[in-house]
PDB file of C-alpha atoms in Angstrom:
ATOM      1  CA  HIS J   1      17.228  10.805   6.593  1.00  0.00           C
ATOM      2  CA  ALA J   2      17.772   7.129   8.009  1.00  0.00           C
ATOM      3  CA  ASP J   3      15.025   7.466  10.839  1.00  0.00           C
ATOM      4  CA  ASN J   4      12.395   9.422   8.676  1.00  0.00           C
ATOM      5  CA  LEU J   5      12.558   6.218   5.948  1.00  0.00           C
ATOM      6  CA  GLY J   6      12.673   3.747   8.756  1.00  0.00           C
ATOM      7  CA  ASN J   7       9.711   5.560  10.209  1.00  0.00           C
ATOM      8  CA  TYR J   8       8.102   5.492   6.780  1.00  0.00           C
ATOM      9  CA  ALA J   9       8.759   1.623   6.056  1.00  0.00           C
ATOM     10  CA  TRP J  10       7.312   1.139  10.092  1.00  0.00           C
ATOM     11  CA  PHE J  11       3.938   2.927   8.453  1.00  0.00           C
ATOM     12  CA  LEU J  12       3.852   0.931   5.601  1.00  0.00           C
ATOM     13  CA  LEU J  13       4.545  -2.253   7.401  1.00  0.00           C
ATOM     14  CA  ARG J  14       1.902  -2.328  10.233  1.00  0.00           C
ATOM     15  CA  THR J  15      -0.355   0.149   8.635  1.00  0.00           C
ATOM     16  CA  ARG J  16      -0.616  -0.158   5.296  1.00  0.00           C
ATOM     17  CA  ARG J  17       0.714  -3.126   5.004  1.00  0.00           C
ATOM     18  CA  ASP J  18       2.687  -2.715   1.639  1.00  0.00           C
ATOM     19  CA  TYR J  19       5.504  -4.820   2.193  1.00  0.00           C
ATOM     20  CA  ASP J  20       7.592  -4.459  -0.529  1.00  0.00           C
ATOM     21  CA  ARG J  21       7.407  -0.744  -0.238  1.00  0.00           C
ATOM     22  CA  ALA J  22       8.180  -0.738   3.176  1.00  0.00           C
ATOM     23  CA  GLU J  23      11.194  -3.305   2.545  1.00  0.00           C
ATOM     24  CA  ALA J  24      12.901  -0.593  -0.141  1.00  0.00           C
ATOM     25  CA  LEU J  25      12.247   2.046   2.863  1.00  0.00           C
ATOM     26  CA  TYR J  26      14.129  -0.265   5.096  1.00  0.00           C
ATOM     27  CA  GLU J  27      17.045  -0.794   2.553  1.00  0.00           C
ATOM     28  CA  ARG J  28      17.047   3.327   1.845  1.00  0.00           C
ATOM     29  CA  ALA J  29      17.027   3.489   5.499  1.00  0.00           C
ATOM     30  CA  ILE J  30      19.972   1.285   6.162  1.00  0.00           C
ATOM     31  CA  GLU J  31      22.079   2.870   3.152  1.00  0.00           C
ATOM     32  CA  ALA J  32      21.254   6.454   4.281  1.00  0.00           C
ATOM     33  CA  ASP J  33      23.035   5.099   7.934  1.00  0.00           C
ATOM     34  CA  PRO J  34      24.396   1.311   7.899  1.00  0.00           C
ATOM     35  CA  ASN J  35      25.330   1.644  11.675  1.00  0.00           C
ATOM     36  CA  ASP J  36      21.547   2.881  12.845  1.00  0.00           C
ATOM     37  CA  ALA J  37      20.509  -0.248  15.572  1.00  0.00           C
ATOM     38  CA  HIS J  38      17.666   0.568  15.382  1.00  0.00           C
ATOM     39  CA  ASN J  39      16.279   0.387  11.526  1.00  0.00           C
ATOM     40  CA  LEU J  40      19.078  -2.862  11.227  1.00  0.00           C
ATOM     41  CA  ALA J  41      17.011  -4.499  13.986  1.00  0.00           C
ATOM     42  CA  ASP J  42      13.403  -3.410  12.381  1.00  0.00           C
ATOM     43  CA  TYR J  43      14.531  -4.847   9.110  1.00  0.00           C
ATOM     44  CA  ALA J  44      15.688  -7.891  10.743  1.00  0.00           C
ATOM     45  CA  ARG J  45      12.444  -8.656  12.470  1.00  0.00           C
ATOM     46  CA  PHE J  46      11.061  -7.887   8.890  1.00  0.00           C
ATOM     47  CA  LEU J  47      13.199  -9.843   7.264  1.00  0.00           C
ATOM     48  CA  GLU J  48      12.325 -12.932  10.101  1.00  0.00           C
ATOM     49  CA  LYS J  49       8.644 -12.387  10.332  1.00  0.00           C
ATOM     50  CA  VAL J  50       7.544 -10.978   7.031  1.00  0.00           C
ATOM     51  CA  ARG J  51      10.342 -12.676   4.170  1.00  0.00           C
ATOM     52  CA  ARG J  52      10.521 -15.594   6.507  1.00  0.00           C
ATOM     53  CA  ASP J  53      14.615 -15.448   5.377  1.00  0.00           C
ATOM     54  CA  HIS J  54      16.256 -16.307   8.475  1.00  0.00           C
ATOM     55  CA  ASP J  55      19.522 -16.175   7.355  1.00  0.00           C
ATOM     56  CA  ARG J  56      19.772 -12.679   5.743  1.00  0.00           C
ATOM     57  CA  ALA J  57      17.299 -11.903   9.285  1.00  0.00           C
ATOM     58  CA  GLU J  58      20.325 -13.376  11.246  1.00  0.00           C
ATOM     59  CA  THR J  59      22.846 -11.331   9.068  1.00  0.00           C
ATOM     60  CA  ILE J  60      21.177  -8.032   9.915  1.00  0.00           C
ATOM     61  CA  TYR J  61      20.939  -8.709  13.546  1.00  0.00           C
ATOM     62  CA  GLU J  62      24.388  -8.922  13.963  1.00  0.00           C
ATOM     63  CA  ARG J  63      24.987  -5.911  11.859  1.00  0.00           C
ATOM     64  CA  ALA J  64      22.784  -4.136  14.108  1.00  0.00           C
ATOM     65  CA  ILE J  65      24.821  -5.793  17.441  1.00  0.00           C
ATOM     66  CA  LYS J  66      27.765  -4.700  15.630  1.00  0.00           C
ATOM     67  CA  ALA J  67      26.585  -1.428  15.207  1.00  0.00           C
ATOM     68  CA  HIS J  68      25.854  -0.647  18.539  1.00  0.00           C
ATOM     69  CA  PRO J  69      26.786  -3.596  20.968  1.00  0.00           C
ATOM     70  CA  ASN J  70      24.519  -2.143  23.634  1.00  0.00           C
ATOM     71  CA  HIS J  71      21.660  -1.429  22.205  1.00  0.00           C
ATOM     72  CA  ALA J  72      19.108  -3.045  24.320  1.00  0.00           C
ATOM     73  CA  ASP J  73      16.409  -3.792  21.755  1.00  0.00           C
ATOM     74  CA  SER J  74      18.433  -5.158  18.922  1.00  0.00           C
ATOM     75  CA  LEU J  75      19.954  -7.662  21.448  1.00  0.00           C
ATOM     76  CA  ALA J  76      16.526  -8.664  23.207  1.00  0.00           C
ATOM     77  CA  ASP J  77      15.159  -9.361  19.284  1.00  0.00           C
ATOM     78  CA  TYR J  78      18.124 -11.358  18.470  1.00  0.00           C
ATOM     79  CA  ALA J  79      17.748 -13.063  21.702  1.00  0.00           C
ATOM     80  CA  ARG J  80      13.997 -14.084  20.569  1.00  0.00           C
ATOM     81  CA  PHE J  81      14.957 -15.233  16.916  1.00  0.00           C
ATOM     82  CA  LEU J  82      17.795 -17.631  19.142  1.00  0.00           C
ATOM     83  CA  GLU J  83      15.544 -18.704  20.597  1.00  0.00           C
ATOM     84  CA  ASN J  84      12.442 -19.105  18.500  1.00  0.00           C
ATOM     85  CA  VAL J  85      14.085 -19.477  15.335  1.00  0.00           C
ATOM     86  CA  ARG J  86      17.160 -20.898  15.545  1.00  0.00           C
ATOM     87  CA  ARG J  87      16.831 -23.211  18.768  1.00  0.00           C
ATOM     88  CA  ASP J  88      20.088 -22.275  20.173  1.00  0.00           C
ATOM     89  CA  TYR J  89      19.493 -21.483  23.579  1.00  0.00           C
ATOM     90  CA  ASP J  90      22.773 -20.882  24.888  1.00  0.00           C
ATOM     91  CA  ARG J  91      23.732 -18.191  22.564  1.00  0.00           C
ATOM     92  CA  ALA J  92      19.979 -16.739  22.616  1.00  0.00           C
ATOM     93  CA  GLU J  93      20.935 -16.697  26.951  1.00  0.00           C
ATOM     94  CA  THR J  94      23.898 -15.118  26.580  1.00  0.00           C
ATOM     95  CA  MET J  95      21.838 -12.449  24.424  1.00  0.00           C
ATOM     96  CA  TYR J  96      19.089 -11.895  26.968  1.00  0.00           C
ATOM     97  CA  GLU J  97      21.378 -11.159  29.415  1.00  0.00           C
ATOM     98  CA  ARG J  98      23.467  -8.471  27.403  1.00  0.00           C
ATOM     99  CA  ALA J  99      20.154  -7.085  26.761  1.00  0.00           C
ATOM    100  CA  ILE J 100      19.687  -6.930  30.485  1.00  0.00           C
ATOM    101  CA  GLU J 101      22.949  -5.411  31.211  1.00  0.00           C
ATOM    102  CA  ALA J 102      22.647  -2.430  28.391  1.00  0.00           C
ATOM    103  CA  ASP J 103      19.403  -1.838  29.969  1.00  0.00           C
ATOM    104  CA  PRO J 104      18.394  -3.083  33.403  1.00  0.00           C
ATOM    105  CA  ASN J 105      15.058  -2.280  34.095  1.00  0.00           C
ATOM    106  CA  HIS J 106      13.746  -2.621  30.474  1.00  0.00           C
ATOM    107  CA  ALA J 107      10.328  -4.435  31.330  1.00  0.00           C
ATOM    108  CA  ASP J 108       9.561  -6.090  28.266  1.00  0.00           C
ATOM    109  CA  ASN J 109      13.302  -7.990  28.319  1.00  0.00           C
ATOM    110  CA  LEU J 110      13.197  -8.883  31.821  1.00  0.00           C
ATOM    111  CA  GLY J 111       9.754 -10.540  30.865  1.00  0.00           C
ATOM    112  CA  ASN J 112      11.458 -12.228  28.029  1.00  0.00           C
ATOM    113  CA  TYR J 113      13.833 -13.412  29.633  1.00  0.00           C
ATOM    114  CA  ALA J 114      11.864 -15.094  32.624  1.00  0.00           C
ATOM    115  CA  ARG J 115       9.882 -16.392  29.880  1.00  0.00           C
ATOM    116  CA  PHE J 116      13.055 -17.993  28.472  1.00  0.00           C
ATOM    117  CA  LEU J 117      14.258 -19.238  31.553  1.00  0.00           C
ATOM    118  CA  GLU J 118      11.437 -21.019  32.810  1.00  0.00           C
ATOM    119  CA  SER J 119      10.765 -22.547  28.969  1.00  0.00           C
ATOM    120  CA  ALA J 120      13.972 -23.069  28.122  1.00  0.00           C
ATOM    121  CA  ARG J 121      16.009 -23.968  30.647  1.00  0.00           C
ATOM    122  CA  ARG J 122      13.146 -24.758  33.443  1.00  0.00           C
ATOM    123  CA  ASP J 123      15.428 -22.761  35.782  1.00  0.00           C
ATOM    124  CA  TYR J 124      11.857 -21.719  37.557  1.00  0.00           C
ATOM    125  CA  ASP J 125      13.902 -20.069  40.434  1.00  0.00           C
ATOM    126  CA  ARG J 126      15.721 -17.208  38.388  1.00  0.00           C
ATOM    127  CA  ALA J 127      12.423 -16.919  36.204  1.00  0.00           C
ATOM    128  CA  GLU J 128      10.635 -16.124  39.365  1.00  0.00           C
ATOM    129  CA  THR J 129      13.513 -13.237  39.852  1.00  0.00           C
ATOM    130  CA  MET J 130      13.545 -11.739  36.251  1.00  0.00           C
ATOM    131  CA  TYR J 131       9.553 -11.426  36.928  1.00  0.00           C
ATOM    132  CA  GLU J 132       9.306  -9.862  39.864  1.00  0.00           C
ATOM    133  CA  ARG J 133      12.599  -7.637  38.067  1.00  0.00           C
ATOM    134  CA  ALA J 134      10.005  -7.130  35.380  1.00  0.00           C
ATOM    135  CA  ILE J 135       6.637  -5.856  37.283  1.00  0.00           C
ATOM    136  CA  LYS J 136       8.698  -3.607  39.590  1.00  0.00           C
ATOM    137  CA  ALA J 137      10.675  -1.966  36.510  1.00  0.00           C
ATOM    138  CA  HIS J 138       6.428  -1.875  35.006  1.00  0.00           C
ATOM    139  CA  PRO J 139       3.884  -2.445  37.979  1.00  0.00           C
ATOM    140  CA  THR J 140       0.943  -2.793  34.986  1.00  0.00           C
ATOM    141  CA  HIS J 141       2.727  -4.447  32.423  1.00  0.00           C
ATOM    142  CA  ALA J 142      -0.286  -7.131  31.724  1.00  0.00           C
ATOM    143  CA  ASP J 143       1.783  -9.639  30.001  1.00  0.00           C
ATOM    144  CA  ASN J 144       4.804  -9.811  32.079  1.00  0.00           C
ATOM    145  CA  LEU J 145       1.748 -10.512  34.859  1.00  0.00           C
ATOM    146  CA  ARG J 146      -0.118 -12.937  32.938  1.00  0.00           C
ATOM    147  CA  ASN J 147       3.069 -15.163  32.412  1.00  0.00           C
ATOM    148  CA  TYR J 148       4.235 -14.273  35.782  1.00  0.00           C
ATOM    149  CA  ALA J 149       0.375 -15.588  37.102  1.00  0.00           C
ATOM    150  CA  TRP J 150       0.680 -18.522  35.182  1.00  0.00           C
ATOM    151  CA  SER J 151       4.360 -19.605  36.418  1.00  0.00           C
ATOM    152  CA  LEU J 152       3.428 -18.850  40.183  1.00  0.00           C
ATOM    153  CA  TRP J 153       0.451 -21.925  39.381  1.00  0.00           C
ATOM    154  CA  ILE J 154       1.943 -23.950  36.911  1.00  0.00           C
ATOM    155  CA  ALA J 155       5.620 -24.134  38.511  1.00  0.00           C
ATOM    156  CA  ARG J 156       4.778 -23.171  41.962  1.00  0.00           C
ATOM    157  CA  ARG J 157       1.076 -24.198  42.444  1.00  0.00           C
ATOM    158  CA  ASN J 158       0.619 -20.791  44.593  1.00  0.00           C
ATOM    159  CA  SER J 159      -3.285 -20.324  43.279  1.00  0.00           C
ATOM    160  CA  ASP J 160      -3.726 -17.586  45.471  1.00  0.00           C
ATOM    161  CA  ARG J 161      -0.344 -15.596  44.036  1.00  0.00           C
ATOM    162  CA  ALA J 162      -1.190 -16.459  40.820  1.00  0.00           C
ATOM    163  CA  GLU J 163      -5.077 -15.166  41.246  1.00  0.00           C
ATOM    164  CA  ALA J 164      -4.217 -12.084  42.598  1.00  0.00           C
ATOM    165  CA  LEU J 165      -1.841 -11.327  39.216  1.00  0.00           C
ATOM    166  CA  TYR J 166      -4.244 -12.018  37.171  1.00  0.00           C
ATOM    167  CA  GLU J 167      -6.744  -9.692  38.657  1.00  0.00           C
ATOM    168  CA  ARG J 168      -3.413  -6.762  38.273  1.00  0.00           C
ATOM    169  CA  ALA J 169      -3.474  -7.603  34.756  1.00  0.00           C
ATOM    170  CA  ILE J 170      -6.949  -7.593  34.294  1.00  0.00           C
ATOM    171  CA  LYS J 171      -7.395  -4.409  36.052  1.00  0.00           C
ATOM    172  CA  ALA J 172      -4.191  -3.375  33.911  1.00  0.00           C
ATOM    173  CA  HIS J 173      -5.547  -3.653  30.988  1.00  0.00           C
ATOM    174  CA  PRO J 174      -9.467  -4.905  31.033  1.00  0.00           C
ATOM    175  CA  ASN J 175     -10.063  -6.197  27.562  1.00  0.00           C
ATOM    176  CA  HIS J 176      -6.857  -8.383  26.891  1.00  0.00           C
ATOM    177  CA  ALA J 177      -8.515 -10.999  25.451  1.00  0.00           C
ATOM    178  CA  ASP J 178      -5.593 -13.600  26.330  1.00  0.00           C
ATOM    179  CA  ASN J 179      -5.194 -11.861  29.858  1.00  0.00           C
ATOM    180  CA  LEU J 180      -9.388 -12.593  30.430  1.00  0.00           C
ATOM    181  CA  GLY J 181      -9.288 -16.067  28.751  1.00  0.00           C
ATOM    182  CA  ASN J 182      -5.821 -16.740  30.728  1.00  0.00           C
ATOM    183  CA  TYR J 183      -7.459 -15.914  34.389  1.00  0.00           C
ATOM    184  CA  ALA J 184     -11.343 -17.141  33.305  1.00  0.00           C
ATOM    185  CA  TRP J 185      -9.329 -20.930  32.505  1.00  0.00           C
ATOM    186  CA  PHE J 186      -7.445 -20.037  35.656  1.00  0.00           C
ATOM    187  CA  LEU J 187     -10.904 -19.848  37.401  1.00  0.00           C
ATOM    188  CA  LEU J 188     -12.206 -22.806  35.734  1.00  0.00           C
ATOM    189  CA  ARG J 189      -8.927 -25.572  36.898  1.00  0.00           C
ATOM    190  CA  THR J 190      -8.986 -23.786  40.426  1.00  0.00           C
ATOM    191  CA  ARG J 191     -12.707 -24.586  40.823  1.00  0.00           C
ATOM    192  CA  ARG J 192     -13.308 -21.191  41.321  1.00  0.00           C
ATOM    193  CA  ASP J 193     -16.735 -19.671  40.640  1.00  0.00           C
TER     194      ASP J 193
END
């Protein structure tokens, strides 16, 4: 059963750190159902991040999208790959846009696209729109709140709104080390107590 094989592969990868067995199970899962976009995307991420086999990862990402052209997670994962590994910003943007079209309220994808627009495209207006949509979709998404706070502070020089978002991020996830550290740095740099 492809789902069971894929889930077990994920367990071996995340919990046991048994990469060889995880890879074997991902391959069995894909053999059991060659068109399961979820398993294909998980295996592509494995190849990208664990094996560092970027060519095979890209081939599997493309298979996942061909198998399910509107699978928002696969589209977004491939967009992130194209952005961070291939540095192909035009194709990455196309994939981000397709992911958002496939699931307009997916907070992770909206936030990642906002970050992309800000860092790769320097399009702060569109980034702000995407951050707003991401937070509307998931008001307590700590990473999106933190990233938007950073954007407001650095790009817009709006310390008051940034501080409010940092506080929301910490309220949403009180022990999130990145949020605590970023907020402390923000307070130091803005000469707050």
